[in-house]
Structure formats: structure tokens, C-alpha cells
Amino acid sequence: MGASAAYHLASRGMKNVLLLEREQFFGLGSTGRCAGGVRYQFGTEVNIRLSLASLPMLERFKEELGQEIDYRKCGYLFVLTDEQDVYAFQRNVKLQHDLGVETEWLDKDEICRRLPMMSFEDALAGTFHRKDGLVDPNSVVMGYINAAQKLGVKTLNNTEVTGIRLRGGKVEAVETTQGSIKTRTILNAAGPWSGQIGRMAGVHIPVTPIRRQMLTTTPLQDIPSDFPFVIDFAQSLYFHRYGEGLLMGMSNQNESPGFDISVDEEFEVINMEAALGRMPLVEKAGRAAHWAGLYEVTPDAHPIYGATPVDGLTICTGFSGHGFMHGPVSGKLMSEFILDGKFSTVDVSMLDLARFEEGRLIKEYNVV
Ligand SMILES: Cc1cc2nc3c(=O)[nH]c(=O)nc-3n(C[C@H](O)[C@H](O)[C@H](O)COP(=O)(O)OP(=O)(O)OC[C@H]3O[C@@H](n4cnc5c(N)ncnc54)[C@H](O)[C@@H]3O)c2cc1C
């Protein structure tokens, strides 16, 4: 979010844009740890509209920013085994069709035909959209950073924000481990840590860090090159190709909030057993790597864009497990908000911080 916003602000001609990152390198937060999935299949109009704006920006990325990002349109295939999910997805697919997203509805036979190496005898239905797929997250981050730098954005690594100085309820400066920097405008794009930045200015941001983890396997010859991003929705279990092997993940619904990103090995066994149940050939593979990262979760699983009660402090956070794909458009939207005072590319005005106090929550069903 920070890299995309910095680029979009500079490309609109804004001077003196400074990007602060506490780590030695960019992309070490959630973005560099994510699964790289990008999809149009969502359950609310605003999320679908964000994808309709953001994914074409990824398609044009190389042309516009000169950086290869390895966009593979393998499609997302959601498999549904729970009757309630079938009803919810029927509604979602109708909404997707109304907005021009041509998601296919699959019956059990079609799912089994498309995934012969998987066991989905209990499948009730599924959905597939051929333009969903995978993109390399670090390439996107570095594409935005390099392009922003060329446009004059200054970037500071190893620089942690430690405080926000206010005067008369307005932002006056940001305090960092490298000293104090005067500014009238701050964009809080600290992902899972954005609540901490909010507290520095006395603003409550309802973003909870929740650990999510995944693992990759050694090469598996039987996985075809066009294997889709498969999601066993009821188990929150997913698989996609990763090099010559697979990447597999599963959301632990009992995970406690916190900043710990060590891999929970006990839960990894649960993930592996569930994966074996769906794809027995995984037994032939070894584990190549595993890691964990943090979802930045809001009470309604939608992001927060725009103003805070503090004059000059803006916010772009809370993407609840699907923020990487909405990074391009979100940075653009924040450049519009900061420079024009309104969102033009997509109307996200209903996703303001005030909605939590005013009870205007919008629930997203398609959360993995
Ligand atoms: C396991 C996993 C799988 C995922 N899979 C997908 C997926 O397939 N598709 C998808 O779209 N999304 C996915 N996501 C979600 C996605 O990764 C996030 O929504 C997105 O990366 C959030 O981006 P961000 O810029 O808000 O946060 P981040 O990428 O975390 O960036 C925040 C930055 O702020 C920095 N920072 C924090 N505090 C400070 C401070 N005090 N001072 C200075 N810098 C600070 C951090 O170091 C970090 O670099 C996944 C997430 C996880 C954990």
C-alpha cells in the first residue's frame, strides 16, 4: 500500500513524498509473505469493483512501470462442500455477472473432471474464473519502489515511525528512529501494525493481526502447468502451483490475535493431513519451505480508506487477507484522496473509519 501510494502520488506530480520503512528491505511485512493470489471472485460490489480496477493495473504493470511481475492467469477454482456456501456463492456469482465478471458455475462432475488428481467426492458445486491467478508480490513492491524513486520519491529503510506530533489536533511531524520529520500529511499504510501507528495519534483503528501460514513442496510431476488456484472453501484450505511443486495453506480459525510469525508446526500437521485428504499424491512430496505472515483483519473484512479524526492523518489498511491484489488501485485511490479530497477510480467512501462507530459494516463472505 505504501509503495503503490508513493508511486501514484508522485506520478500525479506531488513533491516531497517520503516513504518510511522500518525494515532493511521493502516487502518484509505481509506483502512479501502472501500467496500472490489475485481474483475477481468476491461477494460484495465494492470488492469486485476494486478487483475490476486493480487487476488490469497488474496486467499493464510491465508496460507502465517496466517491471516483470509474472502474472499467471491460472484461474481460481472454489470448491463448495457445504450447502450454505452454495447459496451464498450463487448470490455472489449473480452479483459478479451483474458487474461483468464471467465466473463459471461448476457441478461436481465438472470439478472432478478438471481436478483428476484431487478427491472431491463430497463437492456440491464450484466456481471458476479464468482471469483470476497469481502474481509475484515482491516484483510488484519493487516495481512501485523503483518507479517512485525515479519520480523523486525519497525512501528510507531502517527507519521506524515511533510517534506522531500533533498541534491543535493537526499533524505537525512524524517522529522516527532517524529523527523528527515535519509534515502536514501522513498516510498510515502499516498493514497489521497500523493500529500501533493510529495509537501514536490517539486514533483507534480496529485492525487485528492474525497469523496465517503456508508451506511449499518439492517438485511434483503430476501437477499440470495450468493447475488452478484451488480453494476448498469449507476448510479454508488452498493449493496452487509453486515452481515445480505446490504451495498449500490453510487458515486456522482458532488462531489468537498477535504479532507472532513463527510457524505453528502443530497446525502445519493439520494442514498437511487436510491436504493429503484432498490430494493424496502430496504424500510423494517433501516440504521445501514454510513461513507465516499476518492478516490485517477488520471487523467486516473490508479495508479502511481515507480520513481519521486527526487532521492530516490518513489511512489505508485492513485488507483482511486479500490486500495484495488491491494494492495497485488502493495506492491510486489514496493519491486521489490526498490530492483531490475524494475517491474517483472506485467509490470507496463507504469504507471509512467512521463506519465502525456508526454501525455501517459490510460483510464479505469470500474470505479465505
Ligand atoms: C499467509 C498470507 C497469505 C496471503 N495471501 C494473499 C493472497 O493470495 N492475495 C492477496 O491479495 N492477499 C493475500 N494476503 C494478504 C496481503 O498480504 C495483505 O493484505 C497485504 O500485503 C497488506 O499490505 P500492506 O501494505 O497493508 O501491509 P504490509 O505489506 O505488511 O506493509 C506494511 C509495512 O509497514 C511497515 N511498518 C510497520 N510498522 C512500521 C513502523 N512503525 N515504522 C515504519 N514502518 C513500519 C512494515 O515493515 C511493512 O513493510 C495474504 C497474507 C498472508 C499473511
Short mmCIF file of C-alpha atoms and ligand atoms in Angstrom, two decimals:
data_model
loop_
_atom_site.label_atom_id
_atom_site.label_comp_id
_atom_site.label_asym_id
_atom_site.label_seq_id
_atom_site.Cartn_x
_atom_site.Cartn_y
_atom_site.Cartn_z
CA MET A 1 0.00 0.00 0.00
CA GLY A 2 2.78 2.40 0.92
CA ALA A 3 4.84 1.74 -2.23
CA SER A 4 1.79 1.99 -4.50
CA ALA A 5 0.57 5.19 -2.84
CA ALA A 6 4.04 6.80 -3.01
CA TYR A 7 4.25 5.99 -6.73
CA HIS A 8 0.75 7.25 -7.50
CA LEU A 9 1.24 10.47 -5.50
CA ALA A 10 4.50 11.20 -7.34
CA SER A 11 3.00 10.32 -10.73
CA ARG A 12 0.35 12.99 -10.05
CA GLY A 13 3.21 15.49 -9.52
CA MET A 14 3.32 15.58 -5.72
CA LYS A 15 6.70 16.72 -4.42
CA ASN A 16 8.39 15.74 -1.17
CA VAL A 17 6.89 12.27 -0.85
CA LEU A 18 8.79 10.25 1.73
CA LEU A 19 8.29 6.51 2.24
CA LEU A 20 9.35 5.21 5.66
CA GLU A 21 10.08 1.53 6.24
CA ARG A 22 11.43 0.15 9.49
CA GLU A 23 12.89 -3.00 7.90
CA GLN A 24 16.15 -3.15 5.98
CA PHE A 25 14.26 -4.14 2.82
CA PHE A 26 10.82 -3.44 1.41
CA GLY A 27 8.13 -6.11 1.31
CA LEU A 28 9.07 -7.90 4.53
CA GLY A 29 5.65 -7.28 6.07
CA SER A 30 2.52 -9.09 4.90
CA THR A 31 3.03 -8.44 1.21
CA GLY A 32 6.23 -10.44 0.77
CA ARG A 33 4.74 -13.31 2.79
CA CYS A 34 1.47 -13.61 0.90
CA ALA A 35 0.29 -16.27 -1.54
CA GLY A 36 0.22 -13.86 -4.52
CA GLY A 37 -3.35 -14.72 -5.46
CA VAL A 38 -5.38 -12.21 -7.46
CA ARG A 39 -9.08 -12.70 -8.14
CA TYR A 40 -12.30 -11.11 -9.28
CA GLN A 41 -14.45 -13.54 -7.31
CA PHE A 42 -15.76 -11.60 -4.31
CA GLY A 43 -19.08 -11.32 -2.54
CA THR A 44 -19.56 -7.56 -2.27
CA GLU A 45 -19.88 -4.98 -5.00
CA VAL A 46 -17.08 -2.80 -3.68
CA ASN A 47 -14.59 -5.68 -3.54
CA ILE A 48 -15.49 -6.74 -7.08
CA ARG A 49 -15.12 -3.14 -8.27
CA LEU A 50 -11.71 -2.91 -6.54
CA SER A 51 -10.62 -6.05 -8.44
CA LEU A 52 -12.05 -4.71 -11.71
CA ALA A 53 -9.82 -1.65 -11.30
CA SER A 54 -6.76 -3.27 -9.71
CA LEU A 55 -6.17 -6.45 -11.74
CA PRO A 56 -5.97 -4.61 -15.09
CA MET A 57 -3.34 -2.37 -13.46
CA LEU A 58 -1.35 -5.53 -12.78
CA GLU A 59 -1.87 -6.61 -16.41
CA ARG A 60 -0.40 -3.27 -17.59
CA PHE A 61 2.32 -3.26 -14.92
CA LYS A 62 5.26 -4.22 -17.13
CA GLU A 63 4.24 -1.81 -19.86
CA GLU A 64 3.72 1.09 -17.44
CA LEU A 65 6.40 0.51 -14.83
CA GLY A 66 8.92 -1.62 -16.72
CA GLN A 67 8.89 -4.44 -14.18
CA GLU A 68 8.04 -8.07 -14.99
CA ILE A 69 5.63 -9.40 -12.32
CA ASP A 70 4.94 -12.93 -13.63
CA TYR A 71 1.12 -12.64 -13.92
CA ARG A 72 -0.19 -16.20 -14.47
CA LYS A 73 -3.90 -16.49 -15.26
CA CYS A 74 -4.47 -19.98 -13.94
CA GLY A 75 -7.94 -19.16 -12.56
CA TYR A 76 -9.32 -19.61 -9.03
CA LEU A 77 -11.46 -22.69 -8.52
CA PHE A 78 -13.56 -22.53 -5.34
CA VAL A 79 -14.94 -25.95 -4.33
CA LEU A 80 -18.04 -25.91 -2.13
CA THR A 81 -18.98 -28.82 0.11
CA ASP A 82 -21.39 -27.03 2.43
CA GLU A 83 -24.96 -26.26 1.36
CA GLN A 84 -24.96 -22.82 2.98
CA ASP A 85 -21.87 -21.87 1.00
CA VAL A 86 -23.61 -22.97 -2.21
CA TYR A 87 -26.46 -20.49 -1.58
CA ALA A 88 -24.04 -17.70 -0.69
CA PHE A 89 -21.90 -18.35 -3.78
CA GLN A 90 -24.98 -18.43 -6.02
CA ARG A 91 -25.73 -14.90 -4.81
CA ASN A 92 -22.09 -13.88 -5.23
CA VAL A 93 -21.86 -15.24 -8.79
CA LYS A 94 -25.07 -13.40 -9.73
CA LEU A 95 -23.52 -10.18 -8.41
CA GLN A 96 -20.25 -10.92 -10.27
CA HIS A 97 -22.21 -11.47 -13.52
CA ASP A 98 -24.15 -8.22 -12.97
CA LEU A 99 -20.80 -6.41 -12.75
CA GLY A 100 -19.37 -8.10 -15.85
CA VAL A 101 -17.25 -10.80 -14.17
CA GLU A 102 -17.88 -14.02 -16.07
CA THR A 103 -17.46 -16.58 -13.32
CA GLU A 104 -18.43 -20.12 -14.33
CA TRP A 105 -20.68 -22.29 -12.13
CA LEU A 106 -19.38 -25.89 -11.98
CA ASP A 107 -21.16 -29.05 -10.92
CA LYS A 108 -19.44 -31.91 -9.11
CA ASP A 109 -18.66 -33.88 -12.28
CA GLU A 110 -17.03 -30.87 -13.88
CA ILE A 111 -14.92 -30.24 -10.75
CA CYS A 112 -13.75 -33.87 -10.71
CA ARG A 113 -13.02 -33.71 -14.45
CA ARG A 114 -10.91 -30.56 -14.05
CA LEU A 115 -9.08 -31.84 -10.95
CA PRO A 116 -8.46 -35.55 -11.61
CA MET A 117 -5.61 -35.67 -9.10
CA MET A 118 -7.85 -34.40 -6.25
CA SER A 119 -10.57 -36.09 -4.16
CA PHE A 120 -13.71 -34.01 -4.14
CA GLU A 121 -16.37 -36.73 -3.87
CA ASP A 122 -18.28 -34.52 -1.42
CA ALA A 123 -18.29 -31.46 -3.70
CA LEU A 124 -21.72 -29.88 -4.18
CA ALA A 125 -20.68 -27.20 -6.65
CA GLY A 126 -17.83 -24.89 -7.53
CA THR A 127 -16.94 -21.63 -9.23
CA PHE A 128 -14.14 -20.78 -11.64
CA HIS A 129 -12.97 -17.54 -13.17
CA ARG A 130 -10.29 -17.90 -15.79
CA LYS A 131 -8.80 -14.40 -15.33
CA ASP A 132 -8.02 -14.93 -11.64
CA GLY A 133 -4.48 -16.06 -10.99
CA LEU A 134 -1.10 -15.43 -9.44
CA VAL A 135 1.37 -12.55 -9.40
CA ASP A 136 4.78 -12.24 -7.75
CA PRO A 137 4.33 -9.90 -4.73
CA ASN A 138 7.96 -8.80 -4.35
CA SER A 139 8.15 -7.80 -8.02
CA VAL A 140 5.10 -5.58 -7.57
CA VAL A 141 6.56 -3.92 -4.45
CA MET A 142 9.93 -3.30 -6.12
CA GLY A 143 8.28 -2.16 -9.36
CA TYR A 144 6.45 0.56 -7.44
CA ILE A 145 9.50 1.48 -5.32
CA ASN A 146 11.83 1.84 -8.33
CA ALA A 147 9.28 3.81 -10.35
CA ALA A 148 8.51 6.05 -7.34
CA GLN A 149 12.21 6.73 -6.79
CA LYS A 150 12.59 7.73 -10.45
CA LEU A 151 9.77 10.23 -9.93
CA GLY A 152 11.59 11.78 -6.97
CA VAL A 153 10.14 9.87 -4.00
CA LYS A 154 12.65 9.51 -1.17
CA THR A 155 12.64 6.13 0.54
CA LEU A 156 14.14 5.45 3.96
CA ASN A 157 14.69 1.90 5.19
CA ASN A 158 15.72 1.06 8.76
CA THR A 159 13.54 3.97 9.81
CA GLU A 160 10.83 3.13 12.29
CA VAL A 161 7.99 5.51 13.00
CA THR A 162 7.91 5.94 16.78
CA GLY A 163 5.50 8.82 17.25
CA ILE A 164 3.24 11.41 15.67
CA ARG A 165 3.42 15.01 16.86
CA LEU A 166 0.18 16.99 16.81
CA ARG A 167 -0.52 20.67 17.27
CA GLY A 168 -4.08 21.86 17.72
CA GLY A 169 -5.42 18.46 16.59
CA LYS A 170 -3.40 18.58 13.35
CA VAL A 171 -0.39 16.57 12.24
CA GLU A 172 2.82 18.56 12.69
CA ALA A 173 5.58 15.95 12.46
CA VAL A 174 6.38 12.27 12.42
CA GLU A 175 8.96 11.00 14.91
CA THR A 176 11.27 8.24 13.73
CA THR A 177 14.35 6.36 14.89
CA GLN A 178 16.29 8.63 12.48
CA GLY A 179 14.87 11.86 13.90
CA SER A 180 11.81 14.04 13.55
CA ILE A 181 10.35 14.96 10.14
CA LYS A 182 7.97 17.89 9.73
CA THR A 183 4.88 17.16 7.67
CA ARG A 184 1.21 18.08 7.46
CA THR A 185 0.14 14.79 5.84
CA ILE A 186 0.74 11.20 6.90
CA LEU A 187 -0.59 8.06 5.23
CA ASN A 188 -0.71 5.18 7.68
CA ALA A 189 -0.09 2.13 5.47
CA ALA A 190 1.48 -0.05 8.15
CA GLY A 191 -0.71 -3.09 7.45
CA PRO A 192 -1.01 -5.36 10.52
CA TRP A 193 0.83 -2.68 12.57
CA SER A 194 -1.44 0.19 11.52
CA GLY A 195 -3.26 0.09 14.87
CA GLN A 196 0.04 0.94 16.59
CA ILE A 197 0.57 3.95 14.31
CA GLY A 198 -3.01 5.07 14.98
CA ARG A 199 -2.43 4.93 18.74
CA MET A 200 0.54 7.31 18.33
CA ALA A 201 -2.03 9.97 17.36
CA GLY A 202 -4.76 8.79 19.75
CA VAL A 203 -6.81 7.19 16.94
CA HIS A 204 -8.36 3.75 17.38
CA ILE A 205 -8.01 1.65 14.22
CA PRO A 206 -9.81 -1.70 14.50
CA VAL A 207 -7.20 -3.83 12.71
CA THR A 208 -6.27 -7.14 14.33
CA PRO A 209 -3.11 -9.03 13.33
CA ILE A 210 -3.91 -12.73 12.76
CA ARG A 211 -1.19 -15.23 11.84
CA ARG A 212 -1.58 -17.21 8.63
CA GLN A 213 0.95 -19.73 7.37
CA MET A 214 1.72 -21.88 4.38
CA LEU A 215 4.23 -24.35 3.03
CA THR A 216 5.67 -25.31 -0.32
CA THR A 217 6.52 -28.79 -1.56
CA THR A 218 9.39 -30.28 -3.52
CA PRO A 219 8.62 -30.90 -7.26
CA LEU A 220 5.52 -32.94 -8.10
CA GLN A 221 5.48 -34.11 -11.70
CA ASP A 222 1.76 -34.85 -11.81
CA ILE A 223 0.67 -31.23 -11.30
CA PRO A 224 -0.16 -29.77 -14.74
CA SER A 225 1.24 -26.37 -15.66
CA ASP A 226 -2.30 -24.91 -15.89
CA PHE A 227 -3.33 -26.17 -12.43
CA PRO A 228 -5.69 -23.54 -10.95
CA PHE A 229 -5.62 -21.88 -7.53
CA VAL A 230 -7.89 -24.43 -5.79
CA ILE A 231 -9.76 -23.47 -2.64
CA ASP A 232 -11.63 -25.98 -0.52
CA PHE A 233 -13.79 -23.21 0.89
CA ALA A 234 -15.31 -25.02 3.91
CA GLN A 235 -11.85 -25.97 5.20
CA SER A 236 -10.19 -22.68 4.15
CA LEU A 237 -7.61 -24.96 2.51
CA TYR A 238 -5.85 -23.91 -0.67
CA PHE A 239 -3.35 -25.17 -3.23
CA HIS A 240 -1.58 -23.59 -6.15
CA ARG A 241 1.44 -24.36 -8.25
CA TYR A 242 4.72 -23.01 -6.89
CA GLY A 243 7.72 -23.64 -9.12
CA GLU A 244 7.67 -27.37 -9.90
CA GLY A 245 5.72 -28.14 -6.73
CA LEU A 246 2.77 -26.79 -4.78
CA LEU A 247 2.05 -24.06 -2.28
CA MET A 248 -0.50 -25.13 0.32
CA GLY A 249 -2.13 -23.12 3.07
CA MET A 250 -5.00 -23.35 5.50
CA SER A 251 -6.50 -20.71 7.75
CA ASN A 252 -6.51 -21.63 11.42
CA GLN A 253 -9.95 -20.43 12.56
CA ASN A 254 -8.82 -20.67 16.21
CA GLU A 255 -5.72 -18.52 15.78
CA SER A 256 -5.37 -15.91 18.54
CA PRO A 257 -4.58 -12.33 17.54
CA GLY A 258 -0.92 -11.33 17.86
CA PHE A 259 2.28 -10.42 16.07
CA ASP A 260 3.99 -13.84 16.31
CA ILE A 261 5.11 -15.02 12.86
CA SER A 262 6.84 -18.26 13.83
CA VAL A 263 5.33 -21.28 12.05
CA ASP A 264 2.87 -23.22 14.23
CA GLU A 265 4.15 -26.73 13.50
CA GLU A 266 1.19 -28.44 15.16
CA PHE A 267 -1.21 -26.63 12.89
CA GLU A 268 1.05 -27.38 9.94
CA VAL A 269 0.41 -31.09 10.54
CA ILE A 270 -3.35 -30.42 10.50
CA ASN A 271 -2.87 -28.53 7.22
CA MET A 272 -0.82 -31.39 5.72
CA GLU A 273 -3.40 -34.00 6.74
CA ALA A 274 -6.22 -31.97 5.22
CA ALA A 275 -4.14 -31.51 2.07
CA LEU A 276 -3.43 -35.24 1.83
CA GLY A 277 -7.16 -35.92 2.14
CA ARG A 278 -7.79 -33.78 -0.91
CA MET A 279 -4.66 -34.61 -2.90
CA PRO A 280 -3.14 -37.99 -1.99
CA LEU A 281 -0.16 -37.51 -4.32
CA VAL A 282 1.16 -34.86 -1.91
CA GLU A 283 2.44 -37.85 0.07
CA LYS A 284 5.19 -38.22 -2.56
CA ALA A 285 6.49 -34.70 -1.90
CA GLY A 286 8.73 -33.26 0.75
CA ARG A 287 8.34 -29.90 2.41
CA ALA A 288 10.52 -27.34 0.63
CA ALA A 289 9.82 -24.26 2.75
CA HIS A 290 7.30 -22.82 5.16
CA TRP A 291 6.59 -19.41 6.62
CA ALA A 292 3.94 -17.36 8.36
CA GLY A 293 2.70 -13.81 7.98
CA LEU A 294 -0.07 -11.63 9.35
CA TYR A 295 -3.54 -10.89 8.01
CA GLU A 296 -4.63 -7.37 8.96
CA VAL A 297 -8.24 -8.06 9.85
CA THR A 298 -11.10 -5.61 10.34
CA PRO A 299 -14.49 -6.45 11.91
CA ASP A 300 -16.20 -6.61 8.48
CA ALA A 301 -13.26 -8.00 6.45
CA HIS A 302 -13.17 -4.84 4.31
CA PRO A 303 -10.35 -2.32 4.18
CA ILE A 304 -10.34 1.17 5.68
CA TYR A 305 -9.64 4.14 3.41
CA GLY A 306 -9.44 7.86 3.97
CA ALA A 307 -9.59 10.27 6.87
CA THR A 308 -9.17 9.81 10.61
CA PRO A 309 -10.36 12.20 13.33
CA VAL A 310 -6.85 13.77 13.27
CA ASP A 311 -6.43 16.42 10.59
CA GLY A 312 -3.64 15.30 8.23
CA LEU A 313 -3.58 11.63 9.28
CA THR A 314 -4.99 9.40 6.54
CA ILE A 315 -5.23 5.63 6.43
CA CYS A 316 -5.18 2.70 4.01
CA THR A 317 -5.23 -0.64 5.79
CA GLY A 318 -7.27 -3.62 6.98
CA PHE A 319 -7.47 -5.72 3.81
CA SER A 320 -8.24 -8.87 5.81
CA GLY A 321 -6.36 -11.46 3.74
CA HIS A 322 -6.76 -10.12 0.21
CA GLY A 323 -4.88 -6.83 0.14
CA PHE A 324 -2.04 -7.66 -2.20
CA MET A 325 -4.35 -7.80 -5.22
CA HIS A 326 -5.98 -4.49 -4.29
CA GLY A 327 -2.65 -2.71 -3.67
CA PRO A 328 -2.38 -1.08 -7.09
CA VAL A 329 -5.81 0.56 -7.03
CA SER A 330 -5.62 1.33 -3.32
CA GLY A 331 -2.44 3.39 -3.74
CA LYS A 332 -4.14 5.22 -6.61
CA LEU A 333 -7.26 5.83 -4.52
CA MET A 334 -5.20 7.25 -1.66
CA SER A 335 -3.39 9.58 -4.07
CA GLU A 336 -6.83 10.82 -5.18
CA PHE A 337 -7.99 11.25 -1.60
CA ILE A 338 -4.85 13.12 -0.52
CA LEU A 339 -4.67 15.38 -3.61
CA ASP A 340 -8.36 15.85 -4.51
CA GLY A 341 -10.17 15.10 -1.27
CA LYS A 342 -12.28 12.37 -2.93
CA PHE A 343 -12.03 8.90 -4.46
CA SER A 344 -12.59 8.84 -8.24
CA THR A 345 -11.43 5.46 -9.62
CA VAL A 346 -13.72 3.42 -7.33
CA ASP A 347 -16.19 4.80 -4.80
CA VAL A 348 -14.81 3.51 -1.51
CA SER A 349 -16.28 6.33 0.58
CA MET A 350 -18.40 3.77 2.50
CA LEU A 351 -15.16 2.07 3.66
CA ASP A 352 -14.26 4.93 6.01
CA LEU A 353 -13.00 4.56 9.56
CA ALA A 354 -16.20 6.10 10.97
CA ARG A 355 -18.31 3.12 9.79
CA PHE A 356 -17.26 1.02 12.78
CA GLU A 357 -18.59 3.55 15.29
CA GLU A 358 -21.67 4.28 13.19
CA GLY A 359 -22.52 0.58 12.63
CA ARG A 360 -22.24 0.66 8.81
CA LEU A 361 -20.36 -2.65 8.43
CA ILE A 362 -20.41 -4.53 5.08
CA LYS A 363 -19.74 -8.24 5.42
CA GLU A 364 -17.56 -10.11 2.85
CA TYR A 365 -18.30 -13.86 2.54
CA ASN A 366 -15.43 -14.83 0.22
CA VAL A 367 -12.65 -14.68 2.81
CA VAL A 368 -10.06 -17.45 2.71
C1 LIG B 1 -0.06 -16.05 4.54
C2 LIG B 1 -0.75 -14.92 3.81
C3 LIG B 1 -1.29 -15.15 2.54
C4 LIG B 1 -1.91 -14.12 1.85
N1 LIG B 1 -2.36 -14.35 0.59
C5 LIG B 1 -2.87 -13.33 -0.13
C6 LIG B 1 -3.23 -13.53 -1.50
O1 LIG B 1 -3.11 -14.62 -2.05
N2 LIG B 1 -3.73 -12.46 -2.19
C7 LIG B 1 -3.88 -11.22 -1.61
O2 LIG B 1 -4.34 -10.30 -2.30
N3 LIG B 1 -3.52 -11.01 -0.32
C8 LIG B 1 -3.02 -12.02 0.42
N4 LIG B 1 -2.66 -11.81 1.71
C9 LIG B 1 -2.94 -10.51 2.33
C10 LIG B 1 -1.91 -9.47 1.92
O3 LIG B 1 -0.62 -9.98 2.14
C11 LIG B 1 -2.10 -8.16 2.71
O4 LIG B 1 -3.46 -7.78 2.71
C12 LIG B 1 -1.27 -7.05 2.10
O5 LIG B 1 0.02 -7.49 1.85
C13 LIG B 1 -1.24 -5.84 3.04
O6 LIG B 1 -0.35 -4.89 2.51
P1 LIG B 1 0.07 -3.63 3.38
O7 LIG B 1 0.92 -2.78 2.53
O8 LIG B 1 -1.16 -3.04 4.02
O9 LIG B 1 0.90 -4.25 4.62
P2 LIG B 1 2.44 -4.75 4.66
O10 LIG B 1 2.85 -5.42 3.42
O11 LIG B 1 2.58 -5.51 5.95
O12 LIG B 1 3.24 -3.40 4.75
C14 LIG B 1 3.30 -2.65 5.93
C15 LIG B 1 4.72 -2.15 6.08
O13 LIG B 1 4.76 -1.23 7.19
C16 LIG B 1 6.00 -1.43 7.83
N5 LIG B 1 5.87 -0.89 9.21
C17 LIG B 1 5.09 -1.35 10.20
N6 LIG B 1 5.24 -0.59 11.29
C18 LIG B 1 6.13 0.38 10.98
C19 LIG B 1 6.69 1.47 11.71
N7 LIG B 1 6.36 1.73 12.98
N8 LIG B 1 7.57 2.29 11.07
C20 LIG B 1 7.92 2.05 9.77
N9 LIG B 1 7.42 1.02 9.04
C21 LIG B 1 6.54 0.20 9.65
C22 LIG B 1 6.20 -2.93 7.78
O14 LIG B 1 7.55 -3.28 8.00
C23 LIG B 1 5.70 -3.26 6.39
O15 LIG B 1 6.72 -3.26 5.44
C24 LIG B 1 -2.03 -12.83 2.45
C25 LIG B 1 -1.48 -12.59 3.71
C26 LIG B 1 -0.83 -13.62 4.39
C27 LIG B 1 -0.23 -13.33 5.74
#
